[in-house]
JSON list of C-alpha atoms in Angstrom, two decimals:
[
{"chain": "Y", "resi": 1, "resn": "GLU", "atom": "CA", "xyz": [-1.10, -9.48, 18.15]},
{"chain": "Y", "resi": 2, "resn": "ALA", "atom": "CA", "xyz": [-4.45, -8.22, 16.29]},
{"chain": "Y", "resi": 3, "resn": "GLY", "atom": "CA", "xyz": [-4.36, -6.59, 13.04]},
{"chain": "Y", "resi": 4, "resn": "VAL", "atom": "CA", "xyz": [-5.87, -3.79, 11.44]},
{"chain": "Y", "resi": 5, "resn": "ALA", "atom": "CA", "xyz": [-9.51, -4.26, 11.52]},
{"chain": "Y", "resi": 6, "resn": "GLN", "atom": "CA", "xyz": [-12.10, -2.90, 8.81]},
{"chain": "Y", "resi": 7, "resn": "SER", "atom": "CA", "xyz": [-15.59, -3.01, 8.12]},
{"chain": "Y", "resi": 8, "resn": "PRO", "atom": "CA", "xyz": [-17.83, -3.76, 6.07]},
{"chain": "Y", "resi": 9, "resn": "ARG", "atom": "CA", "xyz": [-15.87, -5.92, 3.82]},
{"chain": "Y", "resi": 10, "resn": "TYR", "atom": "CA", "xyz": [-18.01, -5.20, 0.93]},
{"chain": "Y", "resi": 11, "resn": "LYS", "atom": "CA", "xyz": [-20.48, -2.33, 0.27]},
{"chain": "Y", "resi": 12, "resn": "ILE", "atom": "CA", "xyz": [-22.78, -1.76, -2.95]},
{"chain": "Y", "resi": 13, "resn": "ILE", "atom": "CA", "xyz": [-24.68, 1.50, -3.09]},
{"chain": "Y", "resi": 14, "resn": "GLU", "atom": "CA", "xyz": [-25.87, 3.62, -6.05]},
{"chain": "Y", "resi": 15, "resn": "LYS", "atom": "CA", "xyz": [-24.47, 6.88, -7.15]},
{"chain": "Y", "resi": 16, "resn": "ARG", "atom": "CA", "xyz": [-25.16, 9.81, -4.73]},
{"chain": "Y", "resi": 17, "resn": "GLN", "atom": "CA", "xyz": [-25.58, 7.87, -2.01]},
{"chain": "Y", "resi": 18, "resn": "SER", "atom": "CA", "xyz": [-23.50, 7.99, 1.12]},
{"chain": "Y", "resi": 19, "resn": "VAL", "atom": "CA", "xyz": [-21.32, 5.55, 2.53]},
{"chain": "Y", "resi": 20, "resn": "ALA", "atom": "CA", "xyz": [-18.87, 5.07, 5.88]},
{"chain": "Y", "resi": 21, "resn": "PHE", "atom": "CA", "xyz": [-16.23, 2.71, 6.38]},
{"chain": "Y", "resi": 22, "resn": "TRP", "atom": "CA", "xyz": [-14.52, 2.18, 9.65]},
{"chain": "Y", "resi": 23, "resn": "CYS", "atom": "CA", "xyz": [-11.21, 1.30, 10.65]},
{"chain": "Y", "resi": 24, "resn": "ASN", "atom": "CA", "xyz": [-9.51, -0.04, 13.94]},
{"chain": "Y", "resi": 25, "resn": "PRO", "atom": "CA", "xyz": [-5.74, 0.27, 13.90]},
{"chain": "Y", "resi": 26, "resn": "ILE", "atom": "CA", "xyz": [-3.41, -2.25, 15.78]},
{"chain": "Y", "resi": 27, "resn": "SER", "atom": "CA", "xyz": [-3.24, -1.20, 19.15]},
{"chain": "Y", "resi": 28, "resn": "GLY", "atom": "CA", "xyz": [-0.91, 1.33, 20.23]},
{"chain": "Y", "resi": 29, "resn": "HIS", "atom": "CA", "xyz": [-0.29, 2.67, 16.54]},
{"chain": "Y", "resi": 30, "resn": "ALA", "atom": "CA", "xyz": [-0.20, 6.38, 16.47]},
{"chain": "Y", "resi": 31, "resn": "THR", "atom": "CA", "xyz": [-0.26, 6.90, 12.68]},
{"chain": "Y", "resi": 32, "resn": "LEU", "atom": "CA", "xyz": [-3.31, 5.84, 10.47]},
{"chain": "Y", "resi": 33, "resn": "TYR", "atom": "CA", "xyz": [-3.52, 5.72, 6.91]},
{"chain": "Y", "resi": 34, "resn": "TRP", "atom": "CA", "xyz": [-6.48, 5.57, 4.48]},
{"chain": "Y", "resi": 35, "resn": "TYR", "atom": "CA", "xyz": [-5.61, 4.37, 0.72]},
{"chain": "Y", "resi": 36, "resn": "GLN", "atom": "CA", "xyz": [-8.00, 4.11, -2.25]},
{"chain": "Y", "resi": 37, "resn": "GLN", "atom": "CA", "xyz": [-6.86, 1.30, -4.71]},
{"chain": "Y", "resi": 38, "resn": "ILE", "atom": "CA", "xyz": [-8.71, 1.20, -7.94]},
{"chain": "Y", "resi": 39, "resn": "LEU", "atom": "CA", "xyz": [-8.92, -2.06, -9.79]},
{"chain": "Y", "resi": 40, "resn": "GLY", "atom": "CA", "xyz": [-5.64, -2.66, -11.87]},
{"chain": "Y", "resi": 41, "resn": "GLN", "atom": "CA", "xyz": [-3.72, 0.21, -9.82]},
{"chain": "Y", "resi": 42, "resn": "GLY", "atom": "CA", "xyz": [-1.75, 0.44, -6.73]},
{"chain": "Y", "resi": 43, "resn": "PRO", "atom": "CA", "xyz": [-3.00, 1.94, -3.57]},
{"chain": "Y", "resi": 44, "resn": "LYS", "atom": "CA", "xyz": [-3.19, 5.87, -3.62]},
{"chain": "Y", "resi": 45, "resn": "LEU", "atom": "CA", "xyz": [-2.96, 7.52, -0.21]},
{"chain": "Y", "resi": 46, "resn": "LEU", "atom": "CA", "xyz": [-6.03, 9.66, 0.62]},
{"chain": "Y", "resi": 47, "resn": "ILE", "atom": "CA", "xyz": [-5.22, 10.82, 4.15]},
{"chain": "Y", "resi": 48, "resn": "GLN", "atom": "CA", "xyz": [-2.84, 10.21, 7.12]},
{"chain": "Y", "resi": 49, "resn": "PHE", "atom": "CA", "xyz": [-3.26, 10.78, 10.64]},
{"chain": "Y", "resi": 50, "resn": "GLN", "atom": "CA", "xyz": [-0.92, 11.19, 13.73]},
{"chain": "Y", "resi": 51, "resn": "ASN", "atom": "CA", "xyz": [-3.04, 10.34, 16.57]},
{"chain": "Y", "resi": 52, "resn": "ASN", "atom": "CA", "xyz": [-6.19, 12.47, 16.12]},
{"chain": "Y", "resi": 53, "resn": "GLY", "atom": "CA", "xyz": [-4.40, 15.18, 13.88]},
{"chain": "Y", "resi": 54, "resn": "VAL", "atom": "CA", "xyz": [-4.36, 15.23, 10.26]},
{"chain": "Y", "resi": 55, "resn": "VAL", "atom": "CA", "xyz": [-1.06, 15.02, 8.76]},
{"chain": "Y", "resi": 56, "resn": "ASP", "atom": "CA", "xyz": [-1.57, 15.03, 5.22]},
{"chain": "Y", "resi": 57, "resn": "ASP", "atom": "CA", "xyz": [-5.12, 15.19, 3.25]},
{"chain": "Y", "resi": 58, "resn": "SER", "atom": "CA", "xyz": [-3.59, 16.86, -0.01]},
{"chain": "Y", "resi": 59, "resn": "GLN", "atom": "CA", "xyz": [-5.09, 13.82, -1.91]},
{"chain": "Y", "resi": 60, "resn": "LEU", "atom": "CA", "xyz": [-8.35, 13.54, -0.52]},
{"chain": "Y", "resi": 61, "resn": "PRO", "atom": "CA", "xyz": [-11.39, 14.94, -2.53]},
{"chain": "Y", "resi": 62, "resn": "LYS", "atom": "CA", "xyz": [-12.78, 17.16, 0.08]},
{"chain": "Y", "resi": 63, "resn": "ASP", "atom": "CA", "xyz": [-15.74, 17.86, -1.62]},
{"chain": "Y", "resi": 64, "resn": "ARG", "atom": "CA", "xyz": [-17.14, 14.51, -1.15]},
{"chain": "Y", "resi": 65, "resn": "PHE", "atom": "CA", "xyz": [-14.78, 12.56, 1.00]},
{"chain": "Y", "resi": 66, "resn": "SER", "atom": "CA", "xyz": [-14.13, 13.17, 4.91]},
{"chain": "Y", "resi": 67, "resn": "ALA", "atom": "CA", "xyz": [-12.46, 11.30, 7.45]},
{"chain": "Y", "resi": 68, "resn": "GLU", "atom": "CA", "xyz": [-12.00, 11.47, 11.18]},
{"chain": "Y", "resi": 69, "resn": "ARG", "atom": "CA", "xyz": [-10.01, 9.77, 13.92]},
{"chain": "Y", "resi": 70, "resn": "LEU", "atom": "CA", "xyz": [-11.40, 10.71, 17.13]},
{"chain": "Y", "resi": 71, "resn": "LYS", "atom": "CA", "xyz": [-9.67, 10.08, 20.20]},
{"chain": "Y", "resi": 72, "resn": "GLY", "atom": "CA", "xyz": [-6.63, 8.79, 18.17]},
{"chain": "Y", "resi": 73, "resn": "VAL", "atom": "CA", "xyz": [-7.71, 5.43, 17.83]},
{"chain": "Y", "resi": 74, "resn": "ASP", "atom": "CA", "xyz": [-10.66, 4.24, 15.31]},
{"chain": "Y", "resi": 75, "resn": "SER", "atom": "CA", "xyz": [-11.12, 6.12, 12.09]},
{"chain": "Y", "resi": 76, "resn": "THR", "atom": "CA", "xyz": [-14.04, 6.50, 9.83]},
{"chain": "Y", "resi": 77, "resn": "LEU", "atom": "CA", "xyz": [-13.98, 7.34, 6.16]},
{"chain": "Y", "resi": 78, "resn": "LYS", "atom": "CA", "xyz": [-17.02, 8.77, 4.48]},
{"chain": "Y", "resi": 79, "resn": "ILE", "atom": "CA", "xyz": [-18.05, 9.52, 1.05]},
{"chain": "Y", "resi": 80, "resn": "GLN", "atom": "CA", "xyz": [-21.01, 11.86, 0.39]},
{"chain": "Y", "resi": 81, "resn": "PRO", "atom": "CA", "xyz": [-22.43, 11.91, -2.27]},
{"chain": "Y", "resi": 82, "resn": "ALA", "atom": "CA", "xyz": [-20.79, 8.66, -4.16]},
{"chain": "Y", "resi": 83, "resn": "LYS", "atom": "CA", "xyz": [-19.74, 8.66, -7.65]},
{"chain": "Y", "resi": 84, "resn": "LEU", "atom": "CA", "xyz": [-19.38, 5.69, -10.21]},
{"chain": "Y", "resi": 85, "resn": "GLU", "atom": "CA", "xyz": [-15.46, 6.37, -10.15]},
{"chain": "Y", "resi": 86, "resn": "ASP", "atom": "CA", "xyz": [-15.33, 5.97, -6.33]},
{"chain": "Y", "resi": 87, "resn": "SER", "atom": "CA", "xyz": [-15.67, 2.36, -6.98]},
{"chain": "Y", "resi": 88, "resn": "ALA", "atom": "CA", "xyz": [-12.33, 0.79, -5.39]},
{"chain": "Y", "resi": 89, "resn": "VAL", "atom": "CA", "xyz": [-10.94, -0.99, -2.47]},
{"chain": "Y", "resi": 90, "resn": "TYR", "atom": "CA", "xyz": [-10.63, 1.26, 0.57]},
{"chain": "Y", "resi": 91, "resn": "LEU", "atom": "CA", "xyz": [-7.56, 0.24, 2.75]},
{"chain": "Y", "resi": 92, "resn": "CYS", "atom": "CA", "xyz": [-6.56, 1.26, 6.08]},
{"chain": "Y", "resi": 93, "resn": "ALA", "atom": "CA", "xyz": [-3.23, 1.01, 7.46]},
{"chain": "Y", "resi": 94, "resn": "SER", "atom": "CA", "xyz": [-1.39, 1.79, 10.63]},
{"chain": "Y", "resi": 95, "resn": "SER", "atom": "CA", "xyz": [2.25, 2.03, 11.95]},
{"chain": "Y", "resi": 96, "resn": "LEU", "atom": "CA", "xyz": [3.70, 2.45, 15.42]},
{"chain": "Y", "resi": 97, "resn": "ASP", "atom": "CA", "xyz": [5.00, 5.92, 14.86]},
{"chain": "Y", "resi": 98, "resn": "PHE", "atom": "CA", "xyz": [5.47, 8.75, 12.34]},
{"chain": "Y", "resi": 99, "resn": "SER", "atom": "CA", "xyz": [8.68, 7.26, 10.90]},
{"chain": "Y", "resi": 100, "resn": "GLY", "atom": "CA", "xyz": [9.74, 5.85, 7.56]},
{"chain": "Y", "resi": 101, "resn": "THR", "atom": "CA", "xyz": [11.34, 3.18, 9.49]},
{"chain": "Y", "resi": 102, "resn": "ASP", "atom": "CA", "xyz": [8.06, 1.90, 10.96]},
{"chain": "Y", "resi": 103, "resn": "THR", "atom": "CA", "xyz": [6.14, -0.98, 8.66]},
{"chain": "Y", "resi": 104, "resn": "GLN", "atom": "CA", "xyz": [2.77, -0.01, 7.62]},
{"chain": "Y", "resi": 105, "resn": "TYR", "atom": "CA", "xyz": [0.20, -2.79, 8.51]},
{"chain": "Y", "resi": 106, "resn": "PHE", "atom": "CA", "xyz": [-2.91, -2.95, 6.23]},
{"chain": "Y", "resi": 107, "resn": "GLY", "atom": "CA", "xyz": [-6.33, -4.16, 7.07]},
{"chain": "Y", "resi": 108, "resn": "PRO", "atom": "CA", "xyz": [-8.36, -6.44, 4.47]},
{"chain": "Y", "resi": 109, "resn": "GLY", "atom": "CA", "xyz": [-10.03, -3.51, 2.95]},
{"chain": "Y", "resi": 110, "resn": "THR", "atom": "CA", "xyz": [-13.47, -2.50, 2.11]},
{"chain": "Y", "resi": 111, "resn": "ARG", "atom": "CA", "xyz": [-14.51, -3.22, -1.40]},
{"chain": "Y", "resi": 112, "resn": "LEU", "atom": "CA", "xyz": [-16.92, -0.41, -2.46]},
{"chain": "Y", "resi": 113, "resn": "THR", "atom": "CA", "xyz": [-19.08, -0.75, -5.84]},
{"chain": "Y", "resi": 114, "resn": "VAL", "atom": "CA", "xyz": [-20.99, 2.16, -6.94]},
{"chain": "Y", "resi": 115, "resn": "LEU", "atom": "CA", "xyz": [-23.95, 1.40, -9.25]},
{"chain": "B", "resi": 1, "resn": "ALA", "atom": "CA", "xyz": [6.78, 14.24, -8.08]},
{"chain": "B", "resi": 2, "resn": "GLN", "atom": "CA", "xyz": [7.81, 10.75, -7.31]},
{"chain": "B", "resi": 3, "resn": "THR", "atom": "CA", "xyz": [6.50, 8.16, -9.66]},
{"chain": "B", "resi": 4, "resn": "VAL", "atom": "CA", "xyz": [7.06, 4.20, -9.52]},
{"chain": "B", "resi": 5, "resn": "THR", "atom": "CA", "xyz": [6.78, 2.10, -12.42]},
{"chain": "B", "resi": 6, "resn": "GLN", "atom": "CA", "xyz": [6.43, -1.75, -12.80]},
{"chain": "B", "resi": 7, "resn": "SER", "atom": "CA", "xyz": [6.88, -2.62, -16.35]},
{"chain": "B", "resi": 8, "resn": "GLN", "atom": "CA", "xyz": [5.59, -6.51, -16.01]},
{"chain": "B", "resi": 9, "resn": "PRO", "atom": "CA", "xyz": [1.77, -6.46, -15.32]},
{"chain": "B", "resi": 10, "resn": "GLU", "atom": "CA", "xyz": [1.95, -10.34, -15.22]},
{"chain": "B", "resi": 11, "resn": "MET", "atom": "CA", "xyz": [4.65, -13.13, -14.53]},
{"chain": "B", "resi": 12, "resn": "SER", "atom": "CA", "xyz": [4.41, -16.58, -13.89]},
{"chain": "B", "resi": 13, "resn": "VAL", "atom": "CA", "xyz": [7.17, -19.08, -12.59]},
{"chain": "B", "resi": 14, "resn": "GLN", "atom": "CA", "xyz": [7.25, -22.73, -12.11]},
{"chain": "B", "resi": 15, "resn": "GLU", "atom": "CA", "xyz": [7.57, -23.96, -8.46]},
{"chain": "B", "resi": 16, "resn": "ALA", "atom": "CA", "xyz": [10.97, -23.99, -6.88]},
{"chain": "B", "resi": 17, "resn": "GLU", "atom": "CA", "xyz": [12.38, -21.72, -9.62]},
{"chain": "B", "resi": 18, "resn": "THR", "atom": "CA", "xyz": [13.73, -18.21, -9.15]},
{"chain": "B", "resi": 19, "resn": "VAL", "atom": "CA", "xyz": [11.74, -14.86, -10.54]},
{"chain": "B", "resi": 20, "resn": "THR", "atom": "CA", "xyz": [12.66, -11.48, -10.69]},
{"chain": "B", "resi": 21, "resn": "LEU", "atom": "CA", "xyz": [10.18, -8.42, -10.75]},
{"chain": "B", "resi": 22, "resn": "SER", "atom": "CA", "xyz": [11.32, -5.15, -11.98]},
{"chain": "B", "resi": 23, "resn": "CYS", "atom": "CA", "xyz": [10.73, -1.86, -10.42]},
{"chain": "B", "resi": 24, "resn": "THR", "atom": "CA", "xyz": [11.96, 1.72, -11.41]},
{"chain": "B", "resi": 25, "resn": "TYR", "atom": "CA", "xyz": [11.30, 5.08, -9.70]},
{"chain": "B", "resi": 26, "resn": "ASP", "atom": "CA", "xyz": [11.81, 8.66, -10.36]},
{"chain": "B", "resi": 27, "resn": "THR", "atom": "CA", "xyz": [12.94, 10.94, -7.90]},
{"chain": "B", "resi": 28, "resn": "SER", "atom": "CA", "xyz": [15.32, 14.01, -7.23]},
{"chain": "B", "resi": 29, "resn": "GLU", "atom": "CA", "xyz": [15.55, 13.06, -3.52]},
{"chain": "B", "resi": 30, "resn": "ASN", "atom": "CA", "xyz": [18.74, 11.42, -1.91]},
{"chain": "B", "resi": 31, "resn": "ASN", "atom": "CA", "xyz": [17.43, 9.67, 0.94]},
{"chain": "B", "resi": 32, "resn": "TYR", "atom": "CA", "xyz": [14.15, 7.62, 0.82]},
{"chain": "B", "resi": 33, "resn": "TYR", "atom": "CA", "xyz": [12.66, 4.31, 1.36]},
{"chain": "B", "resi": 34, "resn": "LEU", "atom": "CA", "xyz": [11.77, 1.65, -1.27]},
{"chain": "B", "resi": 35, "resn": "PHE", "atom": "CA", "xyz": [9.49, -1.26, -0.37]},
{"chain": "B", "resi": 36, "resn": "TRP", "atom": "CA", "xyz": [7.93, -4.27, -1.98]},
{"chain": "B", "resi": 37, "resn": "TYR", "atom": "CA", "xyz": [4.48, -5.48, -0.60]},
{"chain": "B", "resi": 38, "resn": "LYS", "atom": "CA", "xyz": [2.66, -8.73, -1.32]},
{"chain": "B", "resi": 39, "resn": "GLN", "atom": "CA", "xyz": [-1.25, -8.77, -1.78]},
{"chain": "B", "resi": 40, "resn": "PRO", "atom": "CA", "xyz": [-2.46, -12.37, -1.99]},
{"chain": "B", "resi": 41, "resn": "PRO", "atom": "CA", "xyz": [-5.83, -13.09, -3.60]},
{"chain": "B", "resi": 42, "resn": "SER", "atom": "CA", "xyz": [-8.35, -11.68, -1.27]},
{"chain": "B", "resi": 43, "resn": "ARG", "atom": "CA", "xyz": [-6.11, -11.23, 1.57]},
{"chain": "B", "resi": 44, "resn": "GLN", "atom": "CA", "xyz": [-4.43, -8.20, 2.95]},
{"chain": "B", "resi": 45, "resn": "MET", "atom": "CA", "xyz": [-1.39, -6.67, 1.93]},
{"chain": "B", "resi": 46, "resn": "ILE", "atom": "CA", "xyz": [1.94, -7.43, 3.76]},
{"chain": "B", "resi": 47, "resn": "LEU", "atom": "CA", "xyz": [5.35, -6.20, 3.67]},
{"chain": "B", "resi": 48, "resn": "VAL", "atom": "CA", "xyz": [7.89, -8.16, 1.81]},
{"chain": "B", "resi": 49, "resn": "ILE", "atom": "CA", "xyz": [11.10, -6.44, 2.18]},
{"chain": "B", "resi": 50, "resn": "ARG", "atom": "CA", "xyz": [12.56, -2.80, 2.83]},
{"chain": "B", "resi": 51, "resn": "GLN", "atom": "CA", "xyz": [15.49, -0.74, 1.63]},
{"chain": "B", "resi": 52, "resn": "GLU", "atom": "CA", "xyz": [16.93, 2.29, 2.83]},
{"chain": "B", "resi": 53, "resn": "ALA", "atom": "CA", "xyz": [18.50, 4.37, 0.06]},
{"chain": "B", "resi": 54, "resn": "TYR", "atom": "CA", "xyz": [21.49, 5.30, 2.12]},
{"chain": "B", "resi": 55, "resn": "LYS", "atom": "CA", "xyz": [22.39, 1.57, 2.52]},
{"chain": "B", "resi": 56, "resn": "GLN", "atom": "CA", "xyz": [24.74, 0.22, -0.19]},
{"chain": "B", "resi": 57, "resn": "GLN", "atom": "CA", "xyz": [23.82, -3.55, 1.11]},
{"chain": "B", "resi": 58, "resn": "ASN", "atom": "CA", "xyz": [20.88, -5.02, -0.70]},
{"chain": "B", "resi": 59, "resn": "ALA", "atom": "CA", "xyz": [18.24, -6.14, 1.63]},
{"chain": "B", "resi": 60, "resn": "THR", "atom": "CA", "xyz": [17.39, -9.73, 2.42]},
{"chain": "B", "resi": 61, "resn": "GLU", "atom": "CA", "xyz": [14.62, -11.55, 3.90]},
{"chain": "B", "resi": 62, "resn": "ASN", "atom": "CA", "xyz": [14.78, -15.44, 3.55]},
{"chain": "B", "resi": 63, "resn": "ARG", "atom": "CA", "xyz": [14.00, -16.36, -0.04]},
{"chain": "B", "resi": 64, "resn": "PHE", "atom": "CA", "xyz": [13.40, -12.70, -0.95]},
{"chain": "B", "resi": 65, "resn": "SER", "atom": "CA", "xyz": [16.24, -10.39, -1.93]},
{"chain": "B", "resi": 66, "resn": "VAL", "atom": "CA", "xyz": [16.58, -6.94, -3.70]},
{"chain": "B", "resi": 67, "resn": "ASN", "atom": "CA", "xyz": [18.83, -5.47, -6.47]},
{"chain": "B", "resi": 68, "resn": "PHE", "atom": "CA", "xyz": [19.10, -1.71, -5.48]},
{"chain": "B", "resi": 69, "resn": "GLN", "atom": "CA", "xyz": [20.81, 0.29, -8.14]},
{"chain": "B", "resi": 70, "resn": "LYS", "atom": "CA", "xyz": [20.55, 3.70, -7.00]},
{"chain": "B", "resi": 71, "resn": "ALA", "atom": "CA", "xyz": [22.10, 5.41, -9.82]},
{"chain": "B", "resi": 72, "resn": "ALA", "atom": "CA", "xyz": [19.83, 3.58, -12.30]},
{"chain": "B", "resi": 73, "resn": "LYS", "atom": "CA", "xyz": [16.80, 4.08, -10.15]},
{"chain": "B", "resi": 74, "resn": "SER", "atom": "CA", "xyz": [16.01, 0.51, -10.09]},
{"chain": "B", "resi": 75, "resn": "PHE", "atom": "CA", "xyz": [14.81, -1.65, -7.30]},
{"chain": "B", "resi": 76, "resn": "SER", "atom": "CA", "xyz": [14.12, -5.09, -8.50]},
{"chain": "B", "resi": 77, "resn": "LEU", "atom": "CA", "xyz": [12.90, -8.21, -6.39]},
{"chain": "B", "resi": 78, "resn": "LYS", "atom": "CA", "xyz": [14.19, -11.58, -6.70]},
{"chain": "B", "resi": 79, "resn": "ILE", "atom": "CA", "xyz": [12.26, -14.74, -5.29]},
{"chain": "B", "resi": 80, "resn": "SER", "atom": "CA", "xyz": [14.18, -17.71, -4.93]},
{"chain": "B", "resi": 81, "resn": "ASP", "atom": "CA", "xyz": [12.87, -21.43, -4.66]},
{"chain": "B", "resi": 82, "resn": "SER", "atom": "CA", "xyz": [9.18, -20.06, -5.52]},
{"chain": "B", "resi": 83, "resn": "GLN", "atom": "CA", "xyz": [6.36, -21.50, -3.77]},
{"chain": "B", "resi": 84, "resn": "LEU", "atom": "CA", "xyz": [2.75, -21.91, -4.33]},
{"chain": "B", "resi": 85, "resn": "GLY", "atom": "CA", "xyz": [2.21, -19.57, -1.57]},
{"chain": "B", "resi": 86, "resn": "ASP", "atom": "CA", "xyz": [4.03, -16.85, -3.54]},
{"chain": "B", "resi": 87, "resn": "THR", "atom": "CA", "xyz": [1.25, -16.27, -5.78]},
{"chain": "B", "resi": 88, "resn": "ALA", "atom": "CA", "xyz": [-0.12, -12.75, -5.40]},
{"chain": "B", "resi": 89, "resn": "MET", "atom": "CA", "xyz": [-0.01, -9.30, -6.43]},
{"chain": "B", "resi": 90, "resn": "TYR", "atom": "CA", "xyz": [3.56, -7.57, -5.75]},
{"chain": "B", "resi": 91, "resn": "PHE", "atom": "CA", "xyz": [3.86, -3.80, -5.52]},
{"chain": "B", "resi": 92, "resn": "CYS", "atom": "CA", "xyz": [6.85, -1.77, -5.58]},
{"chain": "B", "resi": 93, "resn": "ALA", "atom": "CA", "xyz": [6.53, 1.43, -3.34]},
{"chain": "B", "resi": 94, "resn": "PHE", "atom": "CA", "xyz": [8.50, 4.55, -2.62]},
{"chain": "B", "resi": 95, "resn": "MET", "atom": "CA", "xyz": [8.32, 7.08, 0.32]},
{"chain": "B", "resi": 96, "resn": "LYS", "atom": "CA", "xyz": [10.28, 9.97, 1.35]},
{"chain": "B", "resi": 97, "resn": "PRO", "atom": "CA", "xyz": [11.25, 10.03, 4.98]},
{"chain": "B", "resi": 98, "resn": "SER", "atom": "CA", "xyz": [10.15, 13.57, 5.41]},
{"chain": "B", "resi": 99, "resn": "HIS", "atom": "CA", "xyz": [6.71, 13.11, 4.06]},
{"chain": "B", "resi": 100, "resn": "LEU", "atom": "CA", "xyz": [5.07, 9.74, 4.41]},
{"chain": "B", "resi": 101, "resn": "ASP", "atom": "CA", "xyz": [2.95, 9.54, 1.43]},
{"chain": "B", "resi": 102, "resn": "MET", "atom": "CA", "xyz": [3.91, 6.27, -0.04]},
{"chain": "B", "resi": 103, "resn": "ARG", "atom": "CA", "xyz": [3.68, 5.88, -3.86]},
{"chain": "B", "resi": 104, "resn": "PHE", "atom": "CA", "xyz": [2.87, 2.68, -5.29]},
{"chain": "B", "resi": 105, "resn": "GLY", "atom": "CA", "xyz": [3.36, 1.15, -8.57]},
{"chain": "B", "resi": 106, "resn": "ALA", "atom": "CA", "xyz": [0.70, -0.30, -10.64]},
{"chain": "B", "resi": 107, "resn": "GLY", "atom": "CA", "xyz": [1.68, -3.94, -9.43]},
{"chain": "B", "resi": 108, "resn": "THR", "atom": "CA", "xyz": [3.01, -7.23, -11.07]},
{"chain": "B", "resi": 109, "resn": "ARG", "atom": "CA", "xyz": [0.60, -10.18, -10.82]},
{"chain": "B", "resi": 110, "resn": "LEU", "atom": "CA", "xyz": [2.93, -13.35, -10.20]},
{"chain": "B", "resi": 111, "resn": "THR", "atom": "CA", "xyz": [1.61, -16.77, -10.45]},
{"chain": "B", "resi": 112, "resn": "VAL", "atom": "CA", "xyz": [3.80, -19.83, -9.30]},
{"chain": "B", "resi": 113, "resn": "LYS", "atom": "CA", "xyz": [2.80, -22.96, -11.34]},
{"chain": "B", "resi": 114, "resn": "PRO", "atom": "CA", "xyz": [3.01, -26.41, -9.92]}
]
């Protein structure tokens, strides 16, 4: 079974530029999550989707971050404009269903450096 | 708000020995899930073990076991017969079933020495 795919793996941009990350979840997984992991910290949930609908985006900085999951499969996370404090690893995860009993499978992450 | 605390930023253990990683959490909920995730260097995070709060029996997965103390809000991970491949960051996480916002601790960096 193929895992969660993310691209790019690394991205370096200057502040005020825009950047987009892509995630392809495990086939058949209804729920998709985006996490932000700042160096030295645990991941923090930014947004979660159930199919193509947003379940929770309460921790997403909506003035600069946006995310979509068209057709309930792939998802993109965008930052516009980026700030220095956005430097982090952005993790995508997926689970089969919207249930606490379902394991979340994580992708390799995209490491973003904002200069 | 739920918080998860891992008080040991770094730990080390000799190969084949046993190590215990600590985790405490704060919640007013009665039903919830607790997890330990492993994040090897430059590799993706994987689930090690999961515990449902309503289950009194401690979860085990091969060499990994937990000591779940609900009243004390403690959830430690024991790794027996440590192997070099166990070297990784270990994150403790908490989740309410009604709201799938998984809260992670800051992590413990475990190094297994040959």
